Amino acid sequence: MASRSTQILEAAARVIARRGVRGLRVEELAAEAGVSTALIYYHFKDRTGILRQTLEFISDRAERYTTEVDPGAEPLTPREVLDRTLLLELQDSVEVRENSSAWGELRASAVFDEVLREDLARSTLTWVQEVAALLGQVRPMAPAVALTATAERLTALLEGLSMRWLSGTLQIAHARSLMSEAIDAEIARLGD
């Protein structure tokens, strides 16, 4: 069974995905999580604490569902790991839809919230660095600055494709195809 704080964070991700950051009310979050508002304040102190921890939670959850591998499966090549990591952000599951929607809502709110903007910048930087490291395994001779720039382009494209898919303006198969083509182009650009 999930801990109370995890239970609250799962509920916060659902509420933010559905209603946005501005629509997040502690009372509604408590009802969604099946806990008291006092327990939410005990774990998170205030609304900012809830938002910060939810951002961390969805980042951690995304890392989990993009890196889980079957222990009995054959090892993946570095390129397969890269493809899998990025393309699993475009899968039609409740968890991914919720995560991607909540991430988009938090990103939009960060425009007006400096504290959230700083937290989001750190999370984004971590994601870019992780993708750059994967790219470095695919193209070990590529300069670090090129790997980082490539990772920034790919993660930004992935966020945009995800939002278009989630909003119904792009079919998921087409979004995945566009992402695959971009990965191919970016790896070719890095050279051998």
CSV table of C-alpha atoms in Angstrom, one decimal:
chain,number,residue,atom,x,y,z
A,1,MET,CA,0.0,0.0,0.0
A,2,ALA,CA,1.3,3.5,-0.9
A,3,SER,CA,2.3,5.8,1.9
A,4,ARG,CA,-0.1,8.6,2.8
A,5,SER,CA,2.2,11.2,1.2
A,6,THR,CA,2.4,9.2,-2.0
A,7,GLN,CA,-1.3,8.7,-2.0
A,8,ILE,CA,-1.7,12.5,-1.7
A,9,LEU,CA,0.8,13.1,-4.5
A,10,GLU,CA,-1.0,10.7,-6.8
A,11,ALA,CA,-4.2,12.6,-6.1
A,12,ALA,CA,-2.5,15.9,-6.7
A,13,ALA,CA,-1.3,14.8,-10.1
A,14,ARG,CA,-4.8,13.7,-11.0
A,15,VAL,CA,-6.4,16.9,-9.8
A,16,ILE,CA,-3.8,19.1,-11.5
A,17,ALA,CA,-4.1,17.1,-14.8
A,18,ARG,CA,-7.9,17.5,-14.7
A,19,ARG,CA,-8.3,21.0,-13.3
A,20,GLY,CA,-4.9,22.7,-13.7
A,21,VAL,CA,-2.8,24.3,-11.0
A,22,ARG,CA,-5.2,27.1,-10.5
A,23,GLY,CA,-8.0,24.6,-9.9
A,24,LEU,CA,-6.1,22.8,-7.2
A,25,ARG,CA,-7.9,23.3,-3.9
A,26,VAL,CA,-6.7,21.6,-0.8
A,27,GLU,CA,-10.2,20.5,0.1
A,28,GLU,CA,-10.7,18.9,-3.3
A,29,LEU,CA,-7.3,17.3,-3.0
A,30,ALA,CA,-8.1,15.9,0.4
A,31,ALA,CA,-11.4,14.4,-1.0
A,32,GLU,CA,-9.6,12.9,-4.0
A,33,ALA,CA,-6.9,11.4,-1.8
A,34,GLY,CA,-9.3,10.2,0.9
A,35,VAL,CA,-7.5,12.1,3.7
A,36,SER,CA,-8.1,15.2,5.8
A,37,THR,CA,-6.9,18.6,4.9
A,38,ALA,CA,-4.9,18.6,8.1
A,39,LEU,CA,-2.9,15.6,6.9
A,40,ILE,CA,-2.1,17.4,3.7
A,41,TYR,CA,-0.8,20.4,5.5
A,42,TYR,CA,1.1,18.1,7.9
A,43,HIS,CA,2.9,16.5,4.9
A,44,PHE,CA,3.3,19.5,2.7
A,45,LYS,CA,3.0,22.6,4.9
A,46,ASP,CA,1.3,24.7,2.2
A,47,ARG,CA,0.1,24.9,-1.4
A,48,THR,CA,3.6,25.6,-2.7
A,49,GLY,CA,4.9,22.5,-0.9
A,50,ILE,CA,2.2,20.5,-2.6
A,51,LEU,CA,3.1,21.8,-6.0
A,52,ARG,CA,6.8,21.3,-5.5
A,53,GLN,CA,6.4,17.8,-4.3
A,54,THR,CA,3.9,17.0,-7.1
A,55,LEU,CA,6.4,18.2,-9.7
A,56,GLU,CA,9.1,15.9,-8.2
A,57,PHE,CA,6.6,13.0,-8.0
A,58,ILE,CA,5.6,13.2,-11.6
A,59,SER,CA,9.3,13.5,-12.7
A,60,ASP,CA,10.1,10.4,-10.6
A,61,ARG,CA,7.1,8.5,-11.9
A,62,ALA,CA,8.0,9.4,-15.6
A,63,GLU,CA,11.5,8.1,-14.9
A,64,ARG,CA,10.1,4.9,-13.6
A,65,TYR,CA,7.8,4.1,-16.4
A,66,THR,CA,10.3,5.1,-19.1
A,67,THR,CA,13.2,3.0,-17.6
A,68,GLU,CA,11.5,-0.1,-16.3
A,69,VAL,CA,12.7,-3.2,-18.1
A,70,ASP,CA,11.7,-6.8,-17.9
A,71,PRO,CA,14.4,-8.6,-16.0
A,72,GLY,CA,14.2,-11.6,-18.4
A,73,ALA,CA,14.5,-9.5,-21.5
A,74,GLU,CA,17.6,-9.2,-23.7
A,75,PRO,CA,19.7,-6.1,-22.9
A,76,LEU,CA,18.9,-3.1,-25.1
A,77,THR,CA,21.4,-1.3,-27.2
A,78,PRO,CA,22.1,2.3,-26.3
A,79,ARG,CA,20.0,3.5,-29.2
A,80,GLU,CA,17.1,1.2,-28.2
A,81,VAL,CA,17.3,2.6,-24.6
A,82,LEU,CA,17.1,6.2,-26.0
A,83,ASP,CA,14.2,5.4,-28.3
A,84,ARG,CA,12.3,3.5,-25.5
A,85,THR,CA,12.9,6.3,-23.0
A,86,LEU,CA,11.6,9.0,-25.2
A,87,LEU,CA,8.8,7.1,-26.9
A,88,LEU,CA,7.3,5.8,-23.7
A,89,GLU,CA,6.3,9.4,-22.9
A,90,LEU,CA,3.9,8.9,-25.8
A,91,GLN,CA,1.9,5.9,-24.7
A,92,ASP,CA,-1.8,5.8,-24.2
A,93,SER,CA,-2.0,4.9,-20.5
A,94,VAL,CA,-3.8,6.7,-17.6
A,95,GLU,CA,-0.5,7.2,-15.8
A,96,VAL,CA,1.2,8.8,-18.8
A,97,ARG,CA,-1.8,11.0,-19.7
A,98,GLU,CA,-2.0,12.2,-16.2
A,99,ASN,CA,1.7,12.8,-15.9
A,100,SER,CA,2.0,14.6,-19.2
A,101,SER,CA,-1.1,16.7,-18.5
A,102,ALA,CA,0.0,17.7,-15.0
A,103,TRP,CA,3.5,18.5,-16.3
A,104,GLY,CA,2.0,20.8,-18.9
A,105,GLU,CA,-0.2,22.5,-16.3
A,106,LEU,CA,2.7,23.0,-14.0
A,107,ARG,CA,4.8,24.4,-16.9
A,108,ALA,CA,2.0,26.8,-17.8
A,109,SER,CA,1.6,28.0,-14.2
A,110,ALA,CA,5.4,28.5,-13.9
A,111,VAL,CA,5.1,31.5,-16.2
A,112,PHE,CA,3.6,33.4,-13.4
A,113,ASP,CA,5.1,31.6,-10.4
A,114,GLU,CA,8.8,32.2,-9.8
A,115,VAL,CA,9.2,29.5,-7.2
A,116,LEU,CA,7.5,26.9,-9.4
A,117,ARG,CA,9.6,28.2,-12.4
A,118,GLU,CA,12.8,27.5,-10.5
A,119,ASP,CA,11.7,24.0,-9.6
A,120,LEU,CA,10.5,23.3,-13.1
A,121,ALA,CA,13.8,24.6,-14.5
A,122,ARG,CA,15.7,22.1,-12.2
A,123,SER,CA,13.4,19.2,-13.3
A,124,THR,CA,13.8,20.1,-16.9
A,125,LEU,CA,17.6,20.4,-16.6
A,126,THR,CA,17.7,16.9,-15.0
A,127,TRP,CA,15.6,15.5,-17.8
A,128,VAL,CA,17.8,17.1,-20.5
A,129,GLN,CA,21.0,15.8,-18.7
A,130,GLU,CA,19.5,12.3,-18.6
A,131,VAL,CA,18.7,12.4,-22.3
A,132,ALA,CA,22.1,13.9,-23.1
A,133,ALA,CA,23.7,11.0,-21.2
A,134,LEU,CA,21.7,8.5,-23.3
A,135,LEU,CA,22.7,10.3,-26.5
A,136,GLY,CA,26.4,10.1,-25.3
A,137,GLN,CA,26.1,6.4,-25.1
A,138,VAL,CA,24.8,6.3,-28.7
A,139,ARG,CA,27.4,8.8,-30.0
A,140,PRO,CA,30.3,8.6,-27.5
A,141,MET,CA,32.5,10.9,-29.6
A,142,ALA,CA,30.0,13.8,-29.8
A,143,PRO,CA,30.9,16.9,-27.8
A,144,ALA,CA,29.0,17.5,-24.6
A,145,VAL,CA,27.6,20.8,-25.8
A,146,ALA,CA,26.2,19.1,-28.9
A,147,LEU,CA,24.7,16.3,-26.8
A,148,THR,CA,23.0,18.8,-24.5
A,149,ALA,CA,21.6,20.9,-27.4
A,150,THR,CA,20.3,17.7,-29.0
A,151,ALA,CA,18.7,16.6,-25.8
A,152,GLU,CA,17.1,20.1,-25.4
A,153,ARG,CA,15.6,19.9,-28.9
A,154,LEU,CA,14.3,16.3,-28.4
A,155,THR,CA,12.8,16.9,-25.0
A,156,ALA,CA,11.1,20.2,-26.1
A,157,LEU,CA,9.7,18.5,-29.2
A,158,LEU,CA,8.5,15.6,-27.0
A,159,GLU,CA,6.6,18.0,-24.7
A,160,GLY,CA,5.0,19.7,-27.7
A,161,LEU,CA,4.0,16.5,-29.4
A,162,SER,CA,2.6,15.2,-26.1
A,163,MET,CA,0.5,18.3,-25.6
A,164,ARG,CA,-0.9,18.0,-29.2
A,165,TRP,CA,-1.7,14.4,-28.7
A,166,LEU,CA,-3.3,15.0,-25.3
A,167,SER,CA,-5.4,17.8,-26.7
A,168,GLY,CA,-6.6,15.7,-29.6
A,169,THR,CA,-4.9,17.6,-32.4
A,170,LEU,CA,-2.5,14.8,-33.2
A,171,GLN,CA,-3.0,11.1,-33.2
A,172,ILE,CA,-0.6,9.2,-31.0
A,173,ALA,CA,0.8,7.0,-33.8
A,174,HIS,CA,1.7,10.1,-35.8
A,175,ALA,CA,3.2,11.8,-32.7
A,176,ARG,CA,5.4,8.7,-32.1
A,177,SER,CA,6.4,8.6,-35.8
A,178,LEU,CA,7.4,12.3,-35.7
A,179,MET,CA,9.4,11.7,-32.5
A,180,SER,CA,11.2,8.6,-34.1
A,181,GLU,CA,12.0,10.6,-37.2
A,182,ALA,CA,13.4,13.5,-35.0
A,183,ILE,CA,15.6,11.0,-33.0
A,184,ASP,CA,16.9,9.6,-36.3
A,185,ALA,CA,17.7,13.1,-37.6
A,186,GLU,CA,19.3,14.3,-34.4
A,187,ILE,CA,21.5,11.3,-34.1
A,188,ALA,CA,22.6,11.6,-37.7
A,189,ARG,CA,23.3,15.3,-37.0
A,190,LEU,CA,25.6,14.3,-34.1
A,191,GLY,CA,27.6,12.1,-36.6
A,192,ASP,CA,29.8,9.1,-35.7
